[in-house]
Short mmCIF file of C-alpha atoms and ligand atoms in Angstrom, two decimals:
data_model
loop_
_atom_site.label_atom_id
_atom_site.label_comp_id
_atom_site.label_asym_id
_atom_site.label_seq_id
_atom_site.Cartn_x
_atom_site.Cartn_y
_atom_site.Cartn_z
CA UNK A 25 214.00 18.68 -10.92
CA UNK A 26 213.26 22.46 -9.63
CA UNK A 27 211.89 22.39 -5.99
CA UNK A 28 208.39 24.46 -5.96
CA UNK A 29 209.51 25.86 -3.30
CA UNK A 30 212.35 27.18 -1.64
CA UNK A 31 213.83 24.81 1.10
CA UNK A 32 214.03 25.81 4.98
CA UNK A 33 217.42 26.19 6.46
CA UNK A 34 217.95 26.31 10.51
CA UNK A 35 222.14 27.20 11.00
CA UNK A 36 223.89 26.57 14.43
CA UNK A 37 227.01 28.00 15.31
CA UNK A 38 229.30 29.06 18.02
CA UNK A 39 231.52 31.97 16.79
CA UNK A 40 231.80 35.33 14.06
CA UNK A 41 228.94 33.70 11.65
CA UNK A 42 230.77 34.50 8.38
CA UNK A 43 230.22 31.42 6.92
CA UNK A 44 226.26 32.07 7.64
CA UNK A 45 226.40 35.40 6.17
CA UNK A 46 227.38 33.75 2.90
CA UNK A 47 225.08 31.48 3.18
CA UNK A 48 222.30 34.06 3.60
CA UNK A 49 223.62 35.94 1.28
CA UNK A 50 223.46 33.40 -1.22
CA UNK A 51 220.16 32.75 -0.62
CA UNK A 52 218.63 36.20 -0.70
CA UNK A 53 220.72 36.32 -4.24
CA UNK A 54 218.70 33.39 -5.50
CA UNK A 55 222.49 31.42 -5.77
CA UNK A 56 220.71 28.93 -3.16
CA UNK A 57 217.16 28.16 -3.60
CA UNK A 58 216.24 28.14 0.25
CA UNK A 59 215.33 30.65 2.91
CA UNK A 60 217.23 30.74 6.51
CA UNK A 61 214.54 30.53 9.18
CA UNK A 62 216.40 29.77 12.39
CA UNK A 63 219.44 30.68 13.86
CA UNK A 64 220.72 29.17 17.08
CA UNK A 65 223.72 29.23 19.06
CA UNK A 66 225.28 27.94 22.34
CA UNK A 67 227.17 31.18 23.46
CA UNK A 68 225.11 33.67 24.22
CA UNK A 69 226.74 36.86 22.78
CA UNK A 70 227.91 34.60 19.57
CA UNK A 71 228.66 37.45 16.24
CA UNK A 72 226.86 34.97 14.46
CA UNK A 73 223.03 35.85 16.39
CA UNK A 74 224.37 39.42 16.42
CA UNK A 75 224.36 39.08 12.16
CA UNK A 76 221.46 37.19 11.98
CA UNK A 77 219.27 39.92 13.99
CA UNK A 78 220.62 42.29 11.74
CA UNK A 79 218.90 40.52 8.74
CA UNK A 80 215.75 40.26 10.37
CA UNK A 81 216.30 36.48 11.00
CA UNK A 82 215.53 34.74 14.22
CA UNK A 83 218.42 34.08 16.25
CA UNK A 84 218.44 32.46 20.19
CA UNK A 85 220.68 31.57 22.70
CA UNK A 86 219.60 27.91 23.84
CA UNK A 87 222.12 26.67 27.10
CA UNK A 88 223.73 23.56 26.24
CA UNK A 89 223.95 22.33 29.51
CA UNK A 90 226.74 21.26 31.73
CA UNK A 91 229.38 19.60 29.17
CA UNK A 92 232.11 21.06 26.81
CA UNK A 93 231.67 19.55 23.54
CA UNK A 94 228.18 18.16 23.02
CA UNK A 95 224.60 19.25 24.72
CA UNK A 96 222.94 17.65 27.38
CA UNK A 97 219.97 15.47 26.09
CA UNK A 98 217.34 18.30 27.44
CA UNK A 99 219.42 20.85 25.52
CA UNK A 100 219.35 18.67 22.43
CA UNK A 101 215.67 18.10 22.39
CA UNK A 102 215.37 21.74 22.47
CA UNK A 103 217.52 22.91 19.94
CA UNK A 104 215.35 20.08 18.10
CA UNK A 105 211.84 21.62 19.43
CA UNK A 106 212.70 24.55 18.02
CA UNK A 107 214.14 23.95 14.49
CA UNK A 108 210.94 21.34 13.84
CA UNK A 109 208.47 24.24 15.22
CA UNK A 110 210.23 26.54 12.52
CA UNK A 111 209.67 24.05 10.09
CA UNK A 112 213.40 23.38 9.13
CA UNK A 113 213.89 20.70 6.79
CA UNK A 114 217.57 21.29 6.58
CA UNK A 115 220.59 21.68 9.67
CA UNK A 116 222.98 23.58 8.51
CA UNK A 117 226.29 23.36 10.74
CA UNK A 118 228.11 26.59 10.73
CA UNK A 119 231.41 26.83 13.63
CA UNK A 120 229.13 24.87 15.74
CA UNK A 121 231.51 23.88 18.24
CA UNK A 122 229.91 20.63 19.73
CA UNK A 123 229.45 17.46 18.47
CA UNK A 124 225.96 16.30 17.63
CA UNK A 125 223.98 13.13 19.07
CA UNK A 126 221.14 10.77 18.99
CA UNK A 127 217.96 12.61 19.82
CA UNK A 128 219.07 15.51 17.16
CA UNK A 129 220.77 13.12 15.04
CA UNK A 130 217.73 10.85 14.73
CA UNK A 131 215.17 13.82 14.16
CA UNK A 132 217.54 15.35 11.31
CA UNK A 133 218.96 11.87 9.86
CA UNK A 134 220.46 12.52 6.47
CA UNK A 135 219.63 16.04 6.58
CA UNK A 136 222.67 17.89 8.67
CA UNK A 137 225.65 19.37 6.80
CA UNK A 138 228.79 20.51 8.42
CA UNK A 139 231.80 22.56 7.14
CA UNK A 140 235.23 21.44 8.50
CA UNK A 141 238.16 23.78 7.84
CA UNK A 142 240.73 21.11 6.39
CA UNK A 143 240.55 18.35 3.50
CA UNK A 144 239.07 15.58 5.33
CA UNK A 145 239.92 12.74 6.69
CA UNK A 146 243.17 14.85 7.50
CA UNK A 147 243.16 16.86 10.36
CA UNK A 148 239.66 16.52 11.68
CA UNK A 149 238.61 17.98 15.19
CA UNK A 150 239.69 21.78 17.13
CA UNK A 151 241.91 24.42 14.90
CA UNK A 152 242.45 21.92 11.43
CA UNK A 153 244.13 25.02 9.77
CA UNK A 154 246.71 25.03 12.22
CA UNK A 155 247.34 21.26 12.57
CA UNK A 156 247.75 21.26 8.64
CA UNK A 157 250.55 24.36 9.20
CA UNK A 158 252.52 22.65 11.83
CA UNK A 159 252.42 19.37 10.17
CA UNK A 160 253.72 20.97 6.93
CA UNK A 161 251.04 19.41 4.08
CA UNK A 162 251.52 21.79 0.67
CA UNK A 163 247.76 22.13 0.39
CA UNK A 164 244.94 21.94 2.60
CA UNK A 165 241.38 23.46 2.11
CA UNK A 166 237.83 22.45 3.48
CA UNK A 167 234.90 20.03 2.98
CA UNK A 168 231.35 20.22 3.46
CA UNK A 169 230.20 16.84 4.89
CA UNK A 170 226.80 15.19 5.88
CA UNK A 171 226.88 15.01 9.84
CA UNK A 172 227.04 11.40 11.81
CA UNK A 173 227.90 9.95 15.26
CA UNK A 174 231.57 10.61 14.64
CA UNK A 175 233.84 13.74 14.56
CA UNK A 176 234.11 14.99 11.08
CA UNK A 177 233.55 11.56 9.58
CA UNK A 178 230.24 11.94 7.62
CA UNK A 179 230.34 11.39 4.00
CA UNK A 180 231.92 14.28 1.74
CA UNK A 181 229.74 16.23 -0.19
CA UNK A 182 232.37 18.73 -1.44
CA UNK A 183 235.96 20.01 -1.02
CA UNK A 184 237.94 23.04 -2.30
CA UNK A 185 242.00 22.93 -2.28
CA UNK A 186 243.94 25.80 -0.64
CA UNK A 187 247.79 25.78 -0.91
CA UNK A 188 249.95 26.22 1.90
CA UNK A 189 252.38 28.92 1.22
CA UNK A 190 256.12 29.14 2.48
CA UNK A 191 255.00 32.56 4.39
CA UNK A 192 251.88 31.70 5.31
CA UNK A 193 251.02 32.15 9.22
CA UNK A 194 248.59 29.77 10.53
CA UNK A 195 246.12 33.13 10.50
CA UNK A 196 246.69 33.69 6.91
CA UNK A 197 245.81 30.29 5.91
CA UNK A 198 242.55 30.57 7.64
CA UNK A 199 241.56 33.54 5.86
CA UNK A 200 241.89 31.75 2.77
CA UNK A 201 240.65 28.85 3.78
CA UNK A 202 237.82 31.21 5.17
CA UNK A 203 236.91 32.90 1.57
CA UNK A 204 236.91 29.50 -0.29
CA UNK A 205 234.63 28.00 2.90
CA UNK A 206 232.52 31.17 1.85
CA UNK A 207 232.30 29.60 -2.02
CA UNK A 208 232.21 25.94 -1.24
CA UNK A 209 229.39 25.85 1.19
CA UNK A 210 226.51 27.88 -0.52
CA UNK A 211 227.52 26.05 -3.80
CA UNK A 212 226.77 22.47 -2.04
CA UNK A 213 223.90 23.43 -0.05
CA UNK A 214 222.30 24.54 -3.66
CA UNK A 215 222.97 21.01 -4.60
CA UNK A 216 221.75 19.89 -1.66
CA UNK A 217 218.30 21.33 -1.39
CA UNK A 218 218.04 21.17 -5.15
CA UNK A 219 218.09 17.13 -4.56
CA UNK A 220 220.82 17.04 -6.29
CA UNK A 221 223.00 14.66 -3.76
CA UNK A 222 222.73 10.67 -4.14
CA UNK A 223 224.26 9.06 -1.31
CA UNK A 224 226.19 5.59 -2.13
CA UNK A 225 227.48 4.03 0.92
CA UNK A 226 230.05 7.00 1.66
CA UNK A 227 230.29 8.28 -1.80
CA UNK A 228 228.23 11.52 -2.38
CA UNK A 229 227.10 11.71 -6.42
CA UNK A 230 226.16 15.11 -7.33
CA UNK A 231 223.51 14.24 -10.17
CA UNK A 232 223.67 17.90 -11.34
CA UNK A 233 226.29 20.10 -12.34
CA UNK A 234 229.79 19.49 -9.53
CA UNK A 235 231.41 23.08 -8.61
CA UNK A 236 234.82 23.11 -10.66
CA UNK A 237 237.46 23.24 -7.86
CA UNK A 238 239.04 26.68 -7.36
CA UNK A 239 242.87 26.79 -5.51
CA UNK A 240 243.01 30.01 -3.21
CA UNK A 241 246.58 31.18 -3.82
CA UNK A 242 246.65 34.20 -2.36
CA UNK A 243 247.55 37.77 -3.96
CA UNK A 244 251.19 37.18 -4.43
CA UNK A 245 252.19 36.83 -7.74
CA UNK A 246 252.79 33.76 -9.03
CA UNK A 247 251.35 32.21 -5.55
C1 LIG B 324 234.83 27.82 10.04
O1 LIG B 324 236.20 27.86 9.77
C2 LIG B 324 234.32 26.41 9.93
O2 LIG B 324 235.04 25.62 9.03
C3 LIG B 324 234.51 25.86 11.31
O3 LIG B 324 234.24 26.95 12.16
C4 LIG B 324 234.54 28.17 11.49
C5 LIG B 324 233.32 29.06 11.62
O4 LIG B 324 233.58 30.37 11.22
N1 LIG B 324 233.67 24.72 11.52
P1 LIG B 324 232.36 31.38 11.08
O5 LIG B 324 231.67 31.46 12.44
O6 LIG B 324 231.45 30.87 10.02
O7 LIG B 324 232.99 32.70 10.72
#
């Protein structure tokens, strides 16, 4: 069924923002019936608040507080004060470099989405592109996953395949992997504000249509 209206969309993130610009792009192109009405980020001077304030979006700085890789309860309830008060219905995870708990988790349950630059369950946590070059896998990829208590362990919602070619550098294969994180995510966020997800246990059903799986191979011929 249509939504009869479009769904609210609050993206967090650390670093350049290019997956967010895809995602707002898609939505201003109609590819992703939703609007994004908050941006928020833990570094101050993140690109991705820079690109957001170009689109006319609100974008702040919150302070996560004194640790590395998660925020301090008080941070946490207000990143959460101020998605709810811009009437998000949706987190969308974005190079947010800090893992997520209870307060937020509990206020968002079921409705935070995360993209993870390797095929999970391989290679979760810091630089996945980089531990799939040095451990020498053929393909790798990414995966858009519903967000728990874990590190990248939430249930998979989608994945797209990139090969790992013989002259690839570990930056090369992150700028593929980059352009087919720029495809997979708006494509399962559609799905996902659409309704279209069933959760069973950890299997995700997509009810409408699934993306067909492209494979970046790069330029080359024959790649
Ligand atoms: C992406 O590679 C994403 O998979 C990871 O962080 C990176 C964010 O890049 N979680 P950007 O800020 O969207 O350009």
């Amino acid at each position: 069924m249509q939504p009869t209206s479009v769904a609210r969309l609050g993206v967090l993130g650390s670093g350049a923002g290019s997956n967010f610009v895809a995602i707002a792009e898609a939505c201003a192109a109609g590819r992703i019936p939703a609007r994004v009405v908050l941006v928020l980020s833990d570094v101050e001077h993140a690109g991705i608040l820079v690109r957001a304030r170009e689109r006319g979006i609100p974008a702040r700085y919150i302070p996560p507080g004194p640790f590395r890789t998660k925020l301090d309860e008080e941070a946490e309830r207000a990143y959460v004060r101020a998605l709810q008060e811009a009437g998000v219905e949706y987190v969308v995870l974005a190079g947010f470099m800090r893992v997520l708990k209870s307060v937020f988790l509990r206020a968002f349950e079921g409705r935070i989405v995360n993209i993870h630059p390797s095929l999970l369950p391989s290679f979760p946590g810091l630089a996945a592109w980089r531990q799939a070059w040095e451990y020498g896998v053929k393909v790798t990829g990414c995966t858009v996953h519903f967000v728990d208590a874990g590190v990248d362990s939430g249930p998979i919602i989608g994945q797209q395949v990139v090969p790992v070619l013989d002259d690839d550098t570990p930056e090369t294969l992150l700028e593929r992997i980059h352009q087919a994180e720029h495809e997979l995510y708006p494509r399962c966020l559609a799905a996902l504000v659409r309704g279209e997800l069933v959760l069973q246990g950890r299997r995700v059903l997509w009810r409408g249509a699934r993306p067909e799986q492209e494979t970046r191979t790069g330029d080359r011929p024959g790649g």
